[in-house]
mmCIF file of C-alpha atoms in Angstrom:
data_model
loop_
_atom_site.group_PDB
_atom_site.id
_atom_site.type_symbol
_atom_site.label_atom_id
_atom_site.label_comp_id
_atom_site.label_asym_id
_atom_site.label_seq_id
_atom_site.Cartn_x
_atom_site.Cartn_y
_atom_site.Cartn_z
ATOM 1 C CA MET A 1 -17.782 1.933 8.874
ATOM 2 C CA LYS A 2 -20.125 3.576 6.914
ATOM 3 C CA LYS A 3 -21.803 4.609 9.811
ATOM 4 C CA LYS A 4 -21.887 8.463 10.799
ATOM 5 C CA GLU A 5 -20.211 7.909 13.952
ATOM 6 C CA PHE A 6 -17.542 6.339 12.167
ATOM 7 C CA PHE A 7 -17.215 8.306 9.012
ATOM 8 C CA GLN A 8 -16.803 11.636 10.809
ATOM 9 C CA PHE A 9 -13.013 10.383 12.220
ATOM 10 C CA PRO A 10 -10.488 11.222 8.932
ATOM 11 C CA CYS A 11 -9.219 7.806 9.509
ATOM 12 C CA TYR A 12 -11.843 6.148 8.424
ATOM 13 C CA LYS A 13 -12.016 8.436 5.343
ATOM 14 C CA PHE A 14 -8.426 7.263 4.561
ATOM 15 C CA MET A 15 -9.618 3.457 4.922
ATOM 16 C CA PHE A 16 -12.583 4.425 2.576
ATOM 17 C CA LEU A 17 -10.151 5.572 -0.249
ATOM 18 C CA MET A 18 -8.216 2.232 0.612
ATOM 19 C CA GLY A 19 -10.990 0.191 -0.182
ATOM 20 C CA ILE A 20 -11.361 2.453 -3.376
ATOM 21 C CA TYR A 21 -7.657 1.442 -4.262
ATOM 22 C CA ASP A 22 -8.437 -2.272 -3.513
ATOM 23 C CA ALA A 23 -11.514 -2.631 -5.618
ATOM 24 C CA LEU A 24 -9.187 -1.462 -8.690
ATOM 25 C CA VAL A 25 -6.304 -3.548 -7.811
ATOM 26 C CA LEU A 26 -7.810 -6.730 -7.339
ATOM 27 C CA PRO A 27 -9.482 -7.621 -10.414
ATOM 28 C CA CYS A 28 -6.085 -6.591 -12.556
ATOM 29 C CA ASN A 29 -3.554 -7.955 -10.239
ATOM 30 C CA GLY A 30 -5.505 -11.378 -9.120
ATOM 31 C CA ILE A 31 -8.013 -12.241 -11.966
ATOM 32 C CA ILE A 32 -6.822 -11.041 -15.076
ATOM 33 C CA THR A 33 -2.890 -11.949 -14.251
ATOM 34 C CA GLY A 34 -4.403 -15.675 -13.491
ATOM 35 C CA ILE A 35 -5.889 -15.681 -16.767
ATOM 36 C CA GLN A 36 -2.754 -14.509 -18.468
ATOM 37 C CA VAL A 37 -0.822 -17.520 -17.001
ATOM 38 C CA MET A 38 -2.943 -19.947 -17.967
ATOM 39 C CA LEU A 39 -2.990 -18.714 -21.747
ATOM 40 C CA GLY A 40 0.417 -18.440 -21.328
ATOM 41 C CA ALA A 41 -0.143 -14.989 -22.838
ATOM 42 C CA HIS A 42 3.663 -12.576 -22.888
ATOM 43 C CA TYR A 43 3.727 -8.798 -23.265
ATOM 44 C CA CYS A 44 4.405 -8.905 -27.095
ATOM 45 C CA ASN A 45 0.646 -10.648 -27.494
ATOM 46 C CA SER A 46 -1.301 -7.727 -26.071
ATOM 47 C CA PRO A 47 1.318 -4.640 -25.063
ATOM 48 C CA THR A 48 -2.383 -2.441 -24.233
ATOM 49 C CA LEU A 49 -3.780 -5.032 -22.537
ATOM 50 C CA PHE A 50 -0.658 -5.728 -20.524
ATOM 51 C CA TYR A 51 0.111 -1.926 -19.554
ATOM 52 C CA PHE A 52 -3.039 -1.037 -18.168
ATOM 53 C CA SER A 53 -3.516 -4.154 -15.757
ATOM 54 C CA GLY A 54 -0.005 -3.256 -15.080
ATOM 55 C CA VAL A 55 -0.871 0.749 -14.523
ATOM 56 C CA LEU A 56 -3.971 -0.060 -12.233
ATOM 57 C CA PRO A 57 -2.039 -2.456 -9.698
ATOM 58 C CA CYS A 58 0.849 0.140 -9.926
ATOM 59 C CA VAL A 59 -1.976 3.253 -8.983
ATOM 60 C CA GLY A 60 -3.520 1.337 -6.511
ATOM 61 C CA PHE A 61 -0.218 0.492 -4.584
ATOM 62 C CA TYR A 62 1.589 3.746 -4.604
ATOM 63 C CA GLY A 63 -1.769 5.438 -3.509
ATOM 64 C CA VAL A 64 -2.477 2.867 -0.890
ATOM 65 C CA MET A 65 1.277 3.155 0.546
ATOM 66 C CA ALA A 66 0.891 6.895 1.050
ATOM 67 C CA VAL A 67 -2.228 6.341 2.094
ATOM 68 C CA CYS A 68 -0.675 4.208 4.801
ATOM 69 C CA ALA A 69 1.547 7.089 5.900
ATOM 70 C CA LEU A 70 -1.313 9.354 6.336
ATOM 71 C CA LEU A 71 -3.106 6.851 8.461
ATOM 72 C CA ALA A 72 -0.310 6.331 10.771
ATOM 73 C CA LEU A 73 0.242 9.987 10.791
ATOM 74 C CA ASP A 74 -3.564 10.647 11.821
ATOM 75 C CA ARG A 75 -3.454 8.245 14.530
ATOM 76 C CA PHE A 76 -0.346 9.463 16.211
ATOM 77 C CA LEU A 77 -1.596 13.072 16.191
ATOM 78 C CA GLU A 78 -5.082 12.257 17.334
ATOM 79 C CA MET A 79 -3.542 9.890 20.112
ATOM 80 C CA CYS A 80 -0.198 12.036 21.038
ATOM 81 C CA PHE A 81 -1.735 16.028 20.134
ATOM 82 C CA PRO A 82 -5.090 15.971 19.702
ATOM 83 C CA LYS A 83 -5.490 20.010 19.396
ATOM 84 C CA ILE A 84 -3.320 19.315 16.651
ATOM 85 C CA ALA A 85 -5.450 16.944 15.283
ATOM 86 C CA SER A 86 -8.252 18.830 15.329
ATOM 87 C CA LYS A 87 -6.799 21.724 13.621
ATOM 88 C CA ALA A 88 -5.107 19.470 11.197
ATOM 89 C CA VAL A 89 -7.043 16.707 10.055
ATOM 90 C CA SER A 90 -10.505 17.129 11.394
ATOM 91 C CA GLY A 91 -13.424 17.423 9.054
ATOM 92 C CA ASN A 92 -13.621 18.218 5.772
ATOM 93 C CA ARG A 93 -9.651 19.277 5.951
ATOM 94 C CA ALA A 94 -9.154 15.024 5.594
ATOM 95 C CA TYR A 95 -10.588 15.690 1.917
ATOM 96 C CA PHE A 96 -7.255 17.846 1.329
ATOM 97 C CA TRP A 97 -5.167 15.503 2.766
ATOM 98 C CA MET A 98 -6.181 12.927 0.603
ATOM 99 C CA LEU A 99 -5.003 15.006 -2.557
ATOM 100 C CA PHE A 100 -1.331 13.738 -1.471
ATOM 101 C CA PRO A 101 -1.959 10.512 -2.791
ATOM 102 C CA ILE A 102 -4.040 10.637 -5.387
ATOM 103 C CA CYS A 103 -1.374 13.011 -6.828
ATOM 104 C CA PHE A 104 1.905 10.927 -5.956
ATOM 105 C CA GLN A 105 -0.195 7.675 -7.912
ATOM 106 C CA ILE A 106 -0.691 9.762 -11.325
ATOM 107 C CA TYR A 107 2.787 10.613 -10.691
ATOM 108 C CA ALA A 108 4.248 6.937 -10.097
ATOM 109 C CA GLY A 109 1.728 5.235 -11.686
ATOM 110 C CA PHE A 110 1.982 5.976 -14.690
ATOM 111 C CA GLU A 111 6.008 7.205 -14.551
ATOM 112 C CA LEU A 112 7.250 4.136 -13.096
ATOM 113 C CA LEU A 113 5.520 0.851 -13.646
ATOM 114 C CA CYS A 114 5.554 -2.527 -13.528
ATOM 115 C CA VAL A 115 3.672 -5.638 -15.860
ATOM 116 C CA PHE A 116 3.210 -8.742 -15.307
ATOM 117 C CA ASN A 117 5.574 -11.068 -16.416
ATOM 118 C CA ILE A 118 4.892 -14.616 -16.772
ATOM 119 C CA ASN A 119 8.479 -16.155 -16.664
ATOM 120 C CA VAL A 120 8.302 -15.306 -13.298
ATOM 121 C CA TYR A 121 4.721 -15.291 -12.127
ATOM 122 C CA ALA A 122 5.261 -12.140 -11.004
ATOM 123 C CA MET A 123 5.053 -8.119 -11.674
ATOM 124 C CA ASN A 124 8.052 -6.611 -12.856
ATOM 125 C CA PRO A 125 9.433 -3.260 -14.577
ATOM 126 C CA ASP A 126 10.920 -4.833 -17.533
ATOM 127 C CA PRO A 127 7.798 -7.014 -19.641
ATOM 128 C CA PHE A 128 11.314 -9.280 -21.430
ATOM 129 C CA PHE A 129 13.227 -10.009 -17.920
ATOM 130 C CA LEU A 130 14.648 -13.115 -18.604
ATOM 131 C CA ILE A 131 14.350 -13.258 -22.367
ATOM 132 C CA HIS A 132 17.393 -13.648 -23.931
ATOM 133 C CA GLY A 133 18.741 -10.441 -26.060
ATOM 134 C CA MET A 134 15.345 -8.410 -25.042
ATOM 135 C CA GLU A 135 15.873 -7.880 -21.372
ATOM 136 C CA ASN A 136 17.335 -4.739 -19.604
ATOM 137 C CA ASN A 137 15.561 -2.741 -22.299
ATOM 138 C CA ILE A 138 16.435 1.037 -21.518
ATOM 139 C CA ASN A 139 13.461 2.401 -22.059
ATOM 140 C CA PHE A 140 11.824 0.731 -19.457
ATOM 141 C CA ASN A 141 13.860 2.955 -17.001
ATOM 142 C CA PHE A 142 14.654 0.042 -14.705
ATOM 143 C CA PRO A 143 17.936 1.925 -12.808
ATOM 144 C CA LYS A 144 14.998 4.811 -12.029
ATOM 145 C CA PHE A 145 12.399 2.735 -11.192
ATOM 146 C CA GLN A 146 14.473 0.398 -8.939
ATOM 147 C CA ARG A 147 16.015 3.534 -6.859
ATOM 148 C CA PHE A 148 12.546 5.092 -6.676
ATOM 149 C CA PHE A 149 10.657 1.764 -5.506
ATOM 150 C CA VAL A 150 13.617 1.436 -2.505
ATOM 151 C CA ILE A 151 13.433 4.907 -1.455
ATOM 152 C CA GLN A 152 9.792 4.718 -1.432
ATOM 153 C CA ASP A 153 9.676 1.478 0.611
ATOM 154 C CA VAL A 154 12.397 2.864 2.995
ATOM 155 C CA PHE A 155 10.046 5.885 3.841
ATOM 156 C CA ILE A 156 7.412 4.223 4.112
ATOM 157 C CA ILE A 157 8.554 1.533 6.797
ATOM 158 C CA THR A 158 10.490 4.122 8.629
ATOM 159 C CA SER A 159 7.311 6.084 9.040
ATOM 160 C CA LEU A 160 5.300 3.141 9.754
ATOM 161 C CA ILE A 161 7.484 1.867 12.416
ATOM 162 C CA GLY A 162 8.179 5.468 13.837
ATOM 163 C CA LEU A 163 4.608 6.728 13.934
ATOM 164 C CA TYR A 164 3.173 3.814 15.645
ATOM 165 C CA GLY A 165 6.127 3.063 18.341
ATOM 166 C CA GLY A 166 5.434 6.681 19.401
ATOM 167 C CA ILE A 167 1.566 5.873 19.212
ATOM 168 C CA LEU A 168 2.787 2.586 21.898
ATOM 169 C CA VAL A 169 4.882 4.965 24.197
ATOM 170 C CA VAL A 170 2.124 7.518 24.410
ATOM 171 C CA LEU A 171 -0.570 5.078 24.785
ATOM 172 C CA LYS A 172 1.258 3.374 27.422
ATOM 173 C CA PHE A 173 2.238 6.663 29.402
ATOM 174 C CA LYS A 174 -1.120 8.230 29.258
ATOM 175 C CA ILE A 175 -2.781 4.630 30.874
ATOM 176 C CA LYS A 176 -0.476 5.183 33.748
ATOM 177 C CA THR A 177 -0.436 8.747 34.298
ATOM 178 C CA HIS A 178 -4.022 9.074 34.608
ATOM 179 C CA ASN A 179 -4.751 5.472 36.054
ATOM 180 C CA MET A 180 -6.795 4.138 33.035
ATOM 181 C CA LYS A 181 -7.208 0.613 32.560
ATOM 182 C CA SER A 182 -7.024 1.075 29.120
ATOM 183 C CA ALA A 183 -7.624 3.501 26.113
ATOM 184 C CA PRO A 184 -11.314 4.423 25.285
ATOM 185 C CA LYS A 185 -12.750 1.569 23.317
ATOM 186 C CA ILE A 186 -13.498 3.652 20.010
ATOM 187 C CA GLN A 187 -9.613 5.472 20.493
ATOM 188 C CA LYS A 188 -8.603 1.397 20.496
ATOM 189 C CA GLN A 189 -10.535 0.337 17.769
ATOM 190 C CA MET A 190 -9.180 3.016 15.262
ATOM 191 C CA THR A 191 -5.974 2.542 16.491
ATOM 192 C CA TYR A 192 -5.859 -1.253 16.238
ATOM 193 C CA GLN A 193 -7.299 -1.403 12.819
ATOM 194 C CA ALA A 194 -5.041 1.407 11.442
ATOM 195 C CA PHE A 195 -2.022 -0.830 12.633
ATOM 196 C CA ILE A 196 -3.334 -3.812 11.418
ATOM 197 C CA ILE A 197 -3.690 -2.533 7.416
ATOM 198 C CA CYS A 198 -0.297 -0.445 7.622
ATOM 199 C CA GLY A 199 1.470 -4.008 9.116
ATOM 200 C CA GLU A 200 0.191 -5.652 5.901
ATOM 201 C CA MET A 201 2.343 -2.827 4.126
ATOM 202 C CA LEU A 202 5.438 -3.809 5.929
ATOM 203 C CA VAL A 203 5.364 -7.730 3.925
ATOM 204 C CA ALA A 204 4.973 -6.674 0.026
ATOM 205 C CA PRO A 205 7.282 -3.563 -0.277
ATOM 206 C CA VAL A 206 10.550 -5.172 1.710
ATOM 207 C CA ILE A 207 9.981 -8.456 -0.728
ATOM 208 C CA HIS A 208 9.623 -6.807 -3.709
ATOM 209 C CA ALA A 209 12.618 -4.246 -3.208
ATOM 210 C CA LEU A 210 14.778 -6.904 -1.800
ATOM 211 C CA MET A 211 14.154 -8.771 -4.839
ATOM 212 C CA TYR A 212 15.984 -6.194 -6.869
ATOM 213 C CA TYR A 213 19.124 -6.569 -5.495
ATOM 214 C CA ILE A 214 19.007 -10.258 -4.401
ATOM 215 C CA GLU A 215 17.889 -13.168 -7.018
ATOM 216 C CA PHE A 216 15.269 -15.574 -5.292
ATOM 217 C CA PRO A 217 14.186 -18.566 -6.045
ATOM 218 C CA MET A 218 10.946 -18.995 -8.286
ATOM 219 C CA PHE A 219 8.683 -19.776 -5.252
ATOM 220 C CA VAL A 220 9.878 -16.072 -3.246
ATOM 221 C CA GLU A 221 8.966 -14.399 -6.695
ATOM 222 C CA VAL A 222 5.760 -15.955 -6.624
ATOM 223 C CA PHE A 223 5.010 -15.389 -2.643
ATOM 224 C CA ALA A 224 5.950 -11.615 -3.524
ATOM 225 C CA HIS A 225 2.786 -11.480 -6.013
ATOM 226 C CA LEU A 226 0.279 -13.032 -3.651
ATOM 227 C CA SER A 227 1.588 -11.129 -0.775
ATOM 228 C CA TRP A 228 0.623 -7.958 -3.066
ATOM 229 C CA ILE A 229 -2.929 -9.369 -3.868
ATOM 230 C CA SER A 230 -3.031 -10.948 -0.351
ATOM 231 C CA MET A 231 -2.206 -6.584 0.881
ATOM 232 C CA HIS A 232 -5.485 -5.461 -0.792
ATOM 233 C CA GLY A 233 -7.984 -8.549 -0.266
ATOM 234 C CA ARG A 234 -7.591 -9.238 3.530
ATOM 235 C CA ARG A 235 -8.263 -5.488 4.164
ATOM 236 C CA ILE A 236 -11.983 -5.535 4.158
ATOM 237 C CA SER A 237 -11.744 -8.090 7.353
ATOM 238 C CA THR A 238 -9.862 -5.224 8.869
ATOM 239 C CA PHE A 239 -12.846 -2.700 8.064
ATOM 240 C CA VAL A 240 -15.144 -5.010 9.956
ATOM 241 C CA ILE A 241 -13.579 -4.945 13.136
ATOM 242 C CA LYS A 242 -15.504 -4.358 16.108
#
């Protein structure tokens, strides 16, 4: 991925930004939360630690979601409208597009965050969830978080399905029209990587969005958190696909 012939493409710049997010998220989401469970630590024991170990995963999650949308848009333009892609996202223009997820994460990550809740072994906007007399504290803006999270997930999922669906249709049409056996190798490689990366993004957001409307058993809560960790941890294997 670090090779010049790859990094010149906007999609690899977007993937590199994802890798930075993953490096920030995993220590908090996978290591610190595990230590908190082993120690039986609650938000009240160390609110500052819980806050920042919740902010970073949220910032990374929102940032990666936004980058995924950019990645899908880049692949769609590159495969379907290459002339527009060369003018819109090629070269240093990609860095301008990367400002969008960065600005989005700054707003959403600090305004609408989760903290790890040892009662459900997962991130939750209410650190006092399932504690009688303390949960549903209005200071944590749960209704606002719920609406924002669901709207964001619906937008991202719809965008990914629509853009990658369009890519598959156009790719099949081009192969048939130009009597090609397959698409060029570099195009297939970049599209496969982008498709796998963004496909992983469909699982965790869907589960977390449904959790705000449906009361699932505890193992689903745990699976949701594991899917969040996996979403950031498995991406490195995708980056090295040849």
